[in-house]
mmCIF file of C-alpha atoms in Angstrom:
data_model
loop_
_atom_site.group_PDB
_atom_site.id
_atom_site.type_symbol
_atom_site.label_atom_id
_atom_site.label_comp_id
_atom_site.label_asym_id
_atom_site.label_seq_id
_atom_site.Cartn_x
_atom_site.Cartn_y
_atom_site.Cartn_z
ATOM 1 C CA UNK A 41 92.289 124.289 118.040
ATOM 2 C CA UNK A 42 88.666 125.505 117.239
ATOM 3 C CA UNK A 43 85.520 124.065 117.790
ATOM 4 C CA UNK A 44 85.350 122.895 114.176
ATOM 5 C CA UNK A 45 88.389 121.213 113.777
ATOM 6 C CA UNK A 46 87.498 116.995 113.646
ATOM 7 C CA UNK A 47 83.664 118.391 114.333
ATOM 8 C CA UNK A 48 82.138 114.965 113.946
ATOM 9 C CA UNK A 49 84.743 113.348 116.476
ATOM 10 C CA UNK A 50 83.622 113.497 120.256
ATOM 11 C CA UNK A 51 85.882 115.037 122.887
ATOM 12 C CA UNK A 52 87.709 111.646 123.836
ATOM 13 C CA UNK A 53 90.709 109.598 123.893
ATOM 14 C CA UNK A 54 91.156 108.974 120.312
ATOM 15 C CA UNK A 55 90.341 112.839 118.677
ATOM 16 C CA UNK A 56 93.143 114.427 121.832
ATOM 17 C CA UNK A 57 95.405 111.952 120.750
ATOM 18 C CA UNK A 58 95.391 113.011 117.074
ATOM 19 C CA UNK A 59 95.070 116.579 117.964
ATOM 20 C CA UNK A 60 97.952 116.317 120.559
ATOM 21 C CA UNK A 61 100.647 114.353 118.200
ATOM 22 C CA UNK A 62 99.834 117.180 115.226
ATOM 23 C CA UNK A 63 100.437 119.604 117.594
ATOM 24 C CA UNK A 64 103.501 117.800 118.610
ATOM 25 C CA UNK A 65 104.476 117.256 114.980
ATOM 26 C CA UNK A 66 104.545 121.517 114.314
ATOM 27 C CA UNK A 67 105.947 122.590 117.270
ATOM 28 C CA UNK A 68 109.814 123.137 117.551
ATOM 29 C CA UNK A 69 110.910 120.688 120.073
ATOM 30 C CA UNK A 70 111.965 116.748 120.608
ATOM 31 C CA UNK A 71 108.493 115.529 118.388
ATOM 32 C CA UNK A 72 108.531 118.184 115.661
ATOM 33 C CA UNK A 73 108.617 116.865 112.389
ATOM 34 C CA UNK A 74 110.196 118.554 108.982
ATOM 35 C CA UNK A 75 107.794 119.623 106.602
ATOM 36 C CA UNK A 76 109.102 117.360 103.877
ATOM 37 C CA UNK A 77 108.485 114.328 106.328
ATOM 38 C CA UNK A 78 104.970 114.945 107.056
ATOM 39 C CA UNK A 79 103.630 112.033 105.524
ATOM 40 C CA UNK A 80 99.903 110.535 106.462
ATOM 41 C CA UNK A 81 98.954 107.482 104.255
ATOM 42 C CA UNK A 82 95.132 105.848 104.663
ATOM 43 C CA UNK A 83 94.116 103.037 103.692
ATOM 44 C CA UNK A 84 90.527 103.103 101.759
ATOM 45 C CA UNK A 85 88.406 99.827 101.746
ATOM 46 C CA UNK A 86 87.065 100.334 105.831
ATOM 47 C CA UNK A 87 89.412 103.311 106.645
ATOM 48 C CA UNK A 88 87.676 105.785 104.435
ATOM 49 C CA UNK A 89 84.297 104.371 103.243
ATOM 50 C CA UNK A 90 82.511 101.024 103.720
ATOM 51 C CA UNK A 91 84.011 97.994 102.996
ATOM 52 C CA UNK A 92 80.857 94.988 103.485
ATOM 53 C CA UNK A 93 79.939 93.466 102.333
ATOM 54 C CA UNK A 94 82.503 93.574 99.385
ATOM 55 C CA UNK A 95 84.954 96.277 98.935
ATOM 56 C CA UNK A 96 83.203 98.523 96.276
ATOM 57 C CA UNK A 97 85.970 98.125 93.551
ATOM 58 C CA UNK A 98 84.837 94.638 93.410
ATOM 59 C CA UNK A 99 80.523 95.580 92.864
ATOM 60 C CA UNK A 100 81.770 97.322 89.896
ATOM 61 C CA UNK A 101 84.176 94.441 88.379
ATOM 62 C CA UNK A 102 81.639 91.677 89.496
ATOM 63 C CA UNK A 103 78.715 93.213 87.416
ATOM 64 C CA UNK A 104 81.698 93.622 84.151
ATOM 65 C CA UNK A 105 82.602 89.852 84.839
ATOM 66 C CA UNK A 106 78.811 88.472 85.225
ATOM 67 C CA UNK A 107 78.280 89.722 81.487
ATOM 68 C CA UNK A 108 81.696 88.325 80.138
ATOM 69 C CA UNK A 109 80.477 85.154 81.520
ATOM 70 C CA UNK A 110 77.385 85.359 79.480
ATOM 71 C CA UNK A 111 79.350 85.735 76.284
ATOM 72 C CA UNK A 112 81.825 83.220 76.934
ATOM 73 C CA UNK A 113 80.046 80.474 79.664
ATOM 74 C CA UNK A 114 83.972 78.401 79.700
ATOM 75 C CA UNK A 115 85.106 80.978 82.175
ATOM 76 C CA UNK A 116 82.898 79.609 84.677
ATOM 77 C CA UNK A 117 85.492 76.770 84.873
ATOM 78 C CA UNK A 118 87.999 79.838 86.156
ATOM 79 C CA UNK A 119 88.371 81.774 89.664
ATOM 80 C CA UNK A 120 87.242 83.936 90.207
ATOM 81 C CA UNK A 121 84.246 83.682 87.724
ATOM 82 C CA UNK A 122 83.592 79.917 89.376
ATOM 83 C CA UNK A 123 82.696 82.006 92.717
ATOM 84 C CA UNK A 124 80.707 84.273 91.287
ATOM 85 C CA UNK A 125 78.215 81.770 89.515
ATOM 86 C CA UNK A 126 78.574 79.637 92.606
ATOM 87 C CA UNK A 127 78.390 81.909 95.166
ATOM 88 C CA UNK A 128 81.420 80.761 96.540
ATOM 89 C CA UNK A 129 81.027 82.023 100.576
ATOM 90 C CA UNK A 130 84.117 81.178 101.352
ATOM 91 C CA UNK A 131 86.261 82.974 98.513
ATOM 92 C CA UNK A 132 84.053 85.898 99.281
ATOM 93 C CA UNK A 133 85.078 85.781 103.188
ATOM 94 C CA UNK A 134 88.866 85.886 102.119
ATOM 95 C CA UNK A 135 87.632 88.985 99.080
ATOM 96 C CA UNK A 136 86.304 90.633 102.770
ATOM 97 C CA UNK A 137 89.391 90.013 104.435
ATOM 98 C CA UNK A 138 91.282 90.880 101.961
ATOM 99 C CA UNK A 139 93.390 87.420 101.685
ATOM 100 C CA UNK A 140 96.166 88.055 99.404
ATOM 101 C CA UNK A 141 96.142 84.600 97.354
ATOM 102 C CA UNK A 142 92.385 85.645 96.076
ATOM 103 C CA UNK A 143 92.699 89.581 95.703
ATOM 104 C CA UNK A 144 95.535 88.607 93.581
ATOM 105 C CA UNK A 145 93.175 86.426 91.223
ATOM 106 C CA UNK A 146 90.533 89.161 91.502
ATOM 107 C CA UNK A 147 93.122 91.644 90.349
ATOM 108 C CA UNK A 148 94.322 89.266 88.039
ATOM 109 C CA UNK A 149 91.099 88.739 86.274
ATOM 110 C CA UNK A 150 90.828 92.975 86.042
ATOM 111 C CA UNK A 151 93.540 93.434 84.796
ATOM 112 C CA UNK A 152 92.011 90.390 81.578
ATOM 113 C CA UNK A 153 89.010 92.351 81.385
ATOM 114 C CA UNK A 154 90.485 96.073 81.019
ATOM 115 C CA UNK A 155 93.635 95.193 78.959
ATOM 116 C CA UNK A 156 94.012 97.725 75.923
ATOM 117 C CA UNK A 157 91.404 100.260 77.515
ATOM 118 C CA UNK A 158 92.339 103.817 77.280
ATOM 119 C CA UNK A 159 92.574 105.704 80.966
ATOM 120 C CA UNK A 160 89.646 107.868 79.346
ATOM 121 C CA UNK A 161 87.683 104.775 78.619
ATOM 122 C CA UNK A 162 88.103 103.293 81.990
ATOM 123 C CA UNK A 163 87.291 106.230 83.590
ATOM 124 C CA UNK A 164 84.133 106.627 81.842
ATOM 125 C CA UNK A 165 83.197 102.710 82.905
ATOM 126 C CA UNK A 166 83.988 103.929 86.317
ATOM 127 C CA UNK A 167 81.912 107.273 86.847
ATOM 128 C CA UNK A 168 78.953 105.149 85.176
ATOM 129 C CA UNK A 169 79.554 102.613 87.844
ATOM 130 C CA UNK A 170 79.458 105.494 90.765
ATOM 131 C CA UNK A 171 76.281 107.277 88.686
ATOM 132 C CA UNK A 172 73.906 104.454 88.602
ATOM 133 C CA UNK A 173 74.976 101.965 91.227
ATOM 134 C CA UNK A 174 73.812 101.976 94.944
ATOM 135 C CA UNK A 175 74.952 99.717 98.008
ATOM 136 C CA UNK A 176 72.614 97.240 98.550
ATOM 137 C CA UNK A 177 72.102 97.710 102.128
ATOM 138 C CA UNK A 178 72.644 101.464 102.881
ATOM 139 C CA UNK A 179 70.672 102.216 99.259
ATOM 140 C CA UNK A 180 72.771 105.297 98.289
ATOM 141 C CA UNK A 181 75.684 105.256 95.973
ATOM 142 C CA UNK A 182 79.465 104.181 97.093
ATOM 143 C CA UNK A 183 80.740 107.726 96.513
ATOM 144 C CA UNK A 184 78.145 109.166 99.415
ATOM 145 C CA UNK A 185 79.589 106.713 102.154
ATOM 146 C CA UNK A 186 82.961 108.265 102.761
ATOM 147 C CA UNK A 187 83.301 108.352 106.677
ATOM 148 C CA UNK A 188 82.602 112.304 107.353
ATOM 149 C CA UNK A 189 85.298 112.000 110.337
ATOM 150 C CA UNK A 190 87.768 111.017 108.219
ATOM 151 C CA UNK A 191 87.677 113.535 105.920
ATOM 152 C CA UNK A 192 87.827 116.051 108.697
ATOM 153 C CA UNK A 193 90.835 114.642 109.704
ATOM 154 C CA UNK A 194 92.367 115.172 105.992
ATOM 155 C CA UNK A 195 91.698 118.826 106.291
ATOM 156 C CA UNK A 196 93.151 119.414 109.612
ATOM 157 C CA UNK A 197 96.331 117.412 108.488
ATOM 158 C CA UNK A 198 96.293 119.329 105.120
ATOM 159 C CA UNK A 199 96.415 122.650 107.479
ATOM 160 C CA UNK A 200 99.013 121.357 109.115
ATOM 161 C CA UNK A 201 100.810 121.083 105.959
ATOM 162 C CA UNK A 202 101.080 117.300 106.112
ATOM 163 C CA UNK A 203 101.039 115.818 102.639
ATOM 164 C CA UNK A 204 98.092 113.075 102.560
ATOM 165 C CA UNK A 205 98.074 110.047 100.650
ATOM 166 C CA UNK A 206 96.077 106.612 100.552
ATOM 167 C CA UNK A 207 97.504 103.355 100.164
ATOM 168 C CA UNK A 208 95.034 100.502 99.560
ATOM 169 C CA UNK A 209 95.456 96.938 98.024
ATOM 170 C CA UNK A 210 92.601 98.423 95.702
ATOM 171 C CA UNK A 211 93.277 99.235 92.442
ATOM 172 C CA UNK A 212 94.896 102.421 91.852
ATOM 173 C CA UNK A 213 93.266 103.927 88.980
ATOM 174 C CA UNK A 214 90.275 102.867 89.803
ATOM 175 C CA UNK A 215 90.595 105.191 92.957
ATOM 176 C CA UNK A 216 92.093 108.331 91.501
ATOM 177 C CA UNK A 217 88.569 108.617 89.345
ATOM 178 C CA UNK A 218 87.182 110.163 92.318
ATOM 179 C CA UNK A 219 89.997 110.829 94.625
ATOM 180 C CA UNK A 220 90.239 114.367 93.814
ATOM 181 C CA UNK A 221 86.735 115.354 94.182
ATOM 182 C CA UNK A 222 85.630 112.566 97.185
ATOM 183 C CA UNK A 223 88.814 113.288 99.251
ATOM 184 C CA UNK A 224 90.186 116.067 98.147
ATOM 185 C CA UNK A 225 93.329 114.487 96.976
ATOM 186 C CA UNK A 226 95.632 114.732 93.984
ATOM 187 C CA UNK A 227 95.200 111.675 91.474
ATOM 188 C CA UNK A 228 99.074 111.723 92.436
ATOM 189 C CA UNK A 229 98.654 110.774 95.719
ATOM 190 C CA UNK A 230 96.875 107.810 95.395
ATOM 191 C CA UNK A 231 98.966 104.465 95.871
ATOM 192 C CA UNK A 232 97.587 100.921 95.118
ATOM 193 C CA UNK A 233 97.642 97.700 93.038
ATOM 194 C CA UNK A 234 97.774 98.453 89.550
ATOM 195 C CA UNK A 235 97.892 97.279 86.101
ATOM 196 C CA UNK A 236 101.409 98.168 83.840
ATOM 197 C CA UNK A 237 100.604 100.976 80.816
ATOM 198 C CA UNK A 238 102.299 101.072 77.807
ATOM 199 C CA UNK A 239 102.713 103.898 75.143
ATOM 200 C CA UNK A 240 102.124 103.349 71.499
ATOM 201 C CA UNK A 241 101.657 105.155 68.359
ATOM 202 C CA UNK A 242 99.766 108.116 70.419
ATOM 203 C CA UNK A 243 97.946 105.971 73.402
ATOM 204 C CA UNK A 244 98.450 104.840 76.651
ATOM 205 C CA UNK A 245 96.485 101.422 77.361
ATOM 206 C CA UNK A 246 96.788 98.896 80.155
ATOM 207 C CA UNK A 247 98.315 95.874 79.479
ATOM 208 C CA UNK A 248 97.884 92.373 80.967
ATOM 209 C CA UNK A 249 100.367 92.432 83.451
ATOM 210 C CA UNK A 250 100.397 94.091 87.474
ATOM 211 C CA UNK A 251 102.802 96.682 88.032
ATOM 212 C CA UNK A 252 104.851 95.286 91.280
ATOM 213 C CA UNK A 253 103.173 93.352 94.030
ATOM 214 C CA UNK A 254 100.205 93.747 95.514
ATOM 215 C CA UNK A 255 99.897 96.885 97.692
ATOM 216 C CA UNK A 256 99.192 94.678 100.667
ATOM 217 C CA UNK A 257 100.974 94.215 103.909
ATOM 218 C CA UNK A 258 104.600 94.232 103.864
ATOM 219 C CA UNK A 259 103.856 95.835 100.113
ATOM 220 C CA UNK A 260 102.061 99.268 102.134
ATOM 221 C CA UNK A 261 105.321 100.412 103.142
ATOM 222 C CA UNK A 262 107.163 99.258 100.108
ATOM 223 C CA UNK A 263 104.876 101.282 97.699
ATOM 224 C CA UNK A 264 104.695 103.728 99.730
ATOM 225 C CA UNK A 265 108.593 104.426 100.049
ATOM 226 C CA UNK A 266 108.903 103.259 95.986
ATOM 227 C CA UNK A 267 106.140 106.436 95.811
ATOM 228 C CA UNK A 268 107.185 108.823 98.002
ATOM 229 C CA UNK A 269 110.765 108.306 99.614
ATOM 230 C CA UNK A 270 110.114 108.500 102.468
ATOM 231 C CA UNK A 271 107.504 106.366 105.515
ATOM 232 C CA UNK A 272 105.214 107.521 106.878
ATOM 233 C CA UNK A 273 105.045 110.131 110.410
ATOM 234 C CA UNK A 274 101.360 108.896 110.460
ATOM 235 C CA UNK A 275 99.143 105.995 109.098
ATOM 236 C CA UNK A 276 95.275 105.096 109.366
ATOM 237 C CA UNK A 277 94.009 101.290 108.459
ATOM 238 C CA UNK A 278 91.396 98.822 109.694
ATOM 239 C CA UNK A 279 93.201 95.809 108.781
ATOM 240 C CA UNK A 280 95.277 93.059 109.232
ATOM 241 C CA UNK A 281 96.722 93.724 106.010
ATOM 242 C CA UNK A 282 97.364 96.929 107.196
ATOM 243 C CA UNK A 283 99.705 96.212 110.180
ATOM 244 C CA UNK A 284 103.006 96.358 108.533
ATOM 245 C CA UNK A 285 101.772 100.227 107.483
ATOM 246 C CA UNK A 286 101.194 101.057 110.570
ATOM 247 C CA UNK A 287 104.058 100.072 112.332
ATOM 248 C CA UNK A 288 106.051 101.923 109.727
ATOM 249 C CA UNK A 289 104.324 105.029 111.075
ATOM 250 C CA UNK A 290 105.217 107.274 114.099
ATOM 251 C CA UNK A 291 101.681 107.533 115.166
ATOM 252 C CA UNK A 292 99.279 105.123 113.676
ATOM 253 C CA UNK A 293 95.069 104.862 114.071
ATOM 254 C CA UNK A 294 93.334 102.019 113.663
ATOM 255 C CA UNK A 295 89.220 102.026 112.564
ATOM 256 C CA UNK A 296 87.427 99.821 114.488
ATOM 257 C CA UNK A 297 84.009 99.087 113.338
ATOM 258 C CA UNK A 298 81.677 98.648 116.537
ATOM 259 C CA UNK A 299 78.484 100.181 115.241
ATOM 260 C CA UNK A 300 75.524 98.220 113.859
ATOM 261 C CA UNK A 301 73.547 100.776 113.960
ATOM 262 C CA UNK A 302 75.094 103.546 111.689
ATOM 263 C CA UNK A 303 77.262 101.310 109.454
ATOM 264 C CA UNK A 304 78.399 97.751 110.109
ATOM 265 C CA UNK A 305 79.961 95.812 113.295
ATOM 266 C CA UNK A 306 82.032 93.159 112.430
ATOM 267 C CA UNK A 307 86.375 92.254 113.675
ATOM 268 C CA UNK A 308 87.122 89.186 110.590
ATOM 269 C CA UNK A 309 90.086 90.315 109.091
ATOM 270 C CA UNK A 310 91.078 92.626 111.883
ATOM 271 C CA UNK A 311 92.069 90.267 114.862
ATOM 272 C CA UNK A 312 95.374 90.550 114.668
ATOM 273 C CA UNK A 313 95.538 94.588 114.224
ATOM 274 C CA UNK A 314 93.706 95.141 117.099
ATOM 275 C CA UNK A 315 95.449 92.858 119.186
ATOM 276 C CA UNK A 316 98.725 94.529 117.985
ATOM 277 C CA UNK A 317 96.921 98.210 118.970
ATOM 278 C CA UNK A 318 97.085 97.072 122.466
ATOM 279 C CA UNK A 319 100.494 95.892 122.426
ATOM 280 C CA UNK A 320 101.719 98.675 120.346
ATOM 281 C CA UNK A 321 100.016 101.662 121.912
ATOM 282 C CA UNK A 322 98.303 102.481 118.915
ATOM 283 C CA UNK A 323 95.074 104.938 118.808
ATOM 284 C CA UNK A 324 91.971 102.578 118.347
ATOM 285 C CA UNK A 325 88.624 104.600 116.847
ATOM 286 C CA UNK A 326 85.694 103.069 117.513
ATOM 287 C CA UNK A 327 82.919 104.280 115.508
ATOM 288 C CA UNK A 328 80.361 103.683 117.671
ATOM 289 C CA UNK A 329 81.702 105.760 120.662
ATOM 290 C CA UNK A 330 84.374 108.167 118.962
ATOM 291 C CA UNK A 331 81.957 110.000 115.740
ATOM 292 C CA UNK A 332 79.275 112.016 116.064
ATOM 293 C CA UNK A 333 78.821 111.368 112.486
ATOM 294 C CA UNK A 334 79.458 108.486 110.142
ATOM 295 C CA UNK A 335 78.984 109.638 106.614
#
């Protein structure tokens, strides 16, 4: 391995493991693992860019739900509109956690708003979104706060010719706008939540319904099978609702966020992961004391 190979990861625990199972992985012998199985899945929201104070996905439908409540003030009566006028803390806690009861109204509700768009149209929503909006705290748009170390570790994977996905509870095709040129990654290999499509007279447009369950929890592994055929070899998350991913994974690495400084500090909605790390063996990052480099 050269010098440049996870360059923003510091010489620790956490970058020999990953370096030592890939090795493992492509090297004849009781660990190596057929090309066709190399399979690395991420989740996004806090595995691959920031997460608080809302996952990002949800800046860009808030702002599209805001106006529809100006036209039509009777959806205030409705979740999760009602939270958003109120300033509900507590349905925004379980949005942070990811809670699957309210992700499923917020996905709900996107899939109202966006029902007969076009892709094309949708995508055009979405790339103004990423143009002209900024997070509020870190004042630079969503796009430039992909975690540097992360993508490092998608190239040396890539090398390694390990197939790379990511598997959020996010929506889909609101991720594959910029997959290709944020992470690198085919549109293809982008799992998630997602609205059904349906084909006529010459156009695809979304409909009003969710294709499947939610891609959360036990649903990682189920997508990701339904997607791929196959589990994971490896699996990154941050999450309790990404626990039943990583078990499903031969090696799995879980983001802790310990540093205040740089990005945010916080453990709601990740108790239980880390506590399962321990017991598990998983690799724990901590940003704070494992990256050189955040963004």
């Amino acid at each position: 391995m050269t010098e440049k190979v996870l360059a923003s990861w510091k010489d620790g625990p956490a970058r020999r493991a990953i370096v030592d199972f890939v090795h493992a992985a492509t090297t004849p012998g009781s660990a190596f693992v057929e090309v066709g199985d190399r399979i690395a899945t991420f989740d996004n929201d806090g595995t691959l860019w920031v997460e608080q104070p809302l996952p990002p996905q949800f800046d860009f439908a808030f702002r599209t739900w805001e106006r529809e409540v100006e036209a039509d003030p009777q959806l205030a009566a409705r979740q999760p509109y009602k939270a958003l006028i109120e300033r509900d803390q507590a349905f925004f806690e379980g949005l942070a956690t990811q809670e699957p009861q309210v992700v499923s109204t917020l996905l709900e509700a996107f899939a109202r708003s966006w029902v007969g768009t076009t892709p094309q149209e949708f995508d055009a929503q979405v790339r103004e979104w990423m143009r002209t909006v900024k997070q509020p705290r870190l004042g630079v748009p969503y796009v430039e706060l992909v975690y540097r170390p992360m993508l490092e570790l998608f190239d040396l994977l890539r090398a390694n010719r390990f197939r790379v996905f990511v598997c959020s509870g996010g929506g889909r095709d609101f991720m594959r706008v910029f997959a290709e040129e944020t992470w690198g990654i085919p549109k293809e290999n982008v799992i998630g939540s997602a609205a059904a499509y349906t084909y006529a007279d010459g156009r695809l447009v979304r409909s009003r319904e969710l294709l499947g369950n939610l891609n959360l929890g036990a649903g990682k592994p189920e997508h990701i099978f339904a997607h791929t055929g196959r589990l994971p070899v490896l699996a990154g998350g941050n999450a309790d609702v990404d626990i039943e991913m990583l078990r499903s994974a031969r090696f799995a690495l879980l983001v802790n966020h310990d540093d205040e400084q740089r990005e945010f500090s916080y453990t709601k909605g990740a108790e239980t992961s880390l506590a399962k790390a321990g017991e598990l063996g998983w690799t724990v990052v901590s940003m704070k004391n494992d990256w050189t480099t955040v963004f």
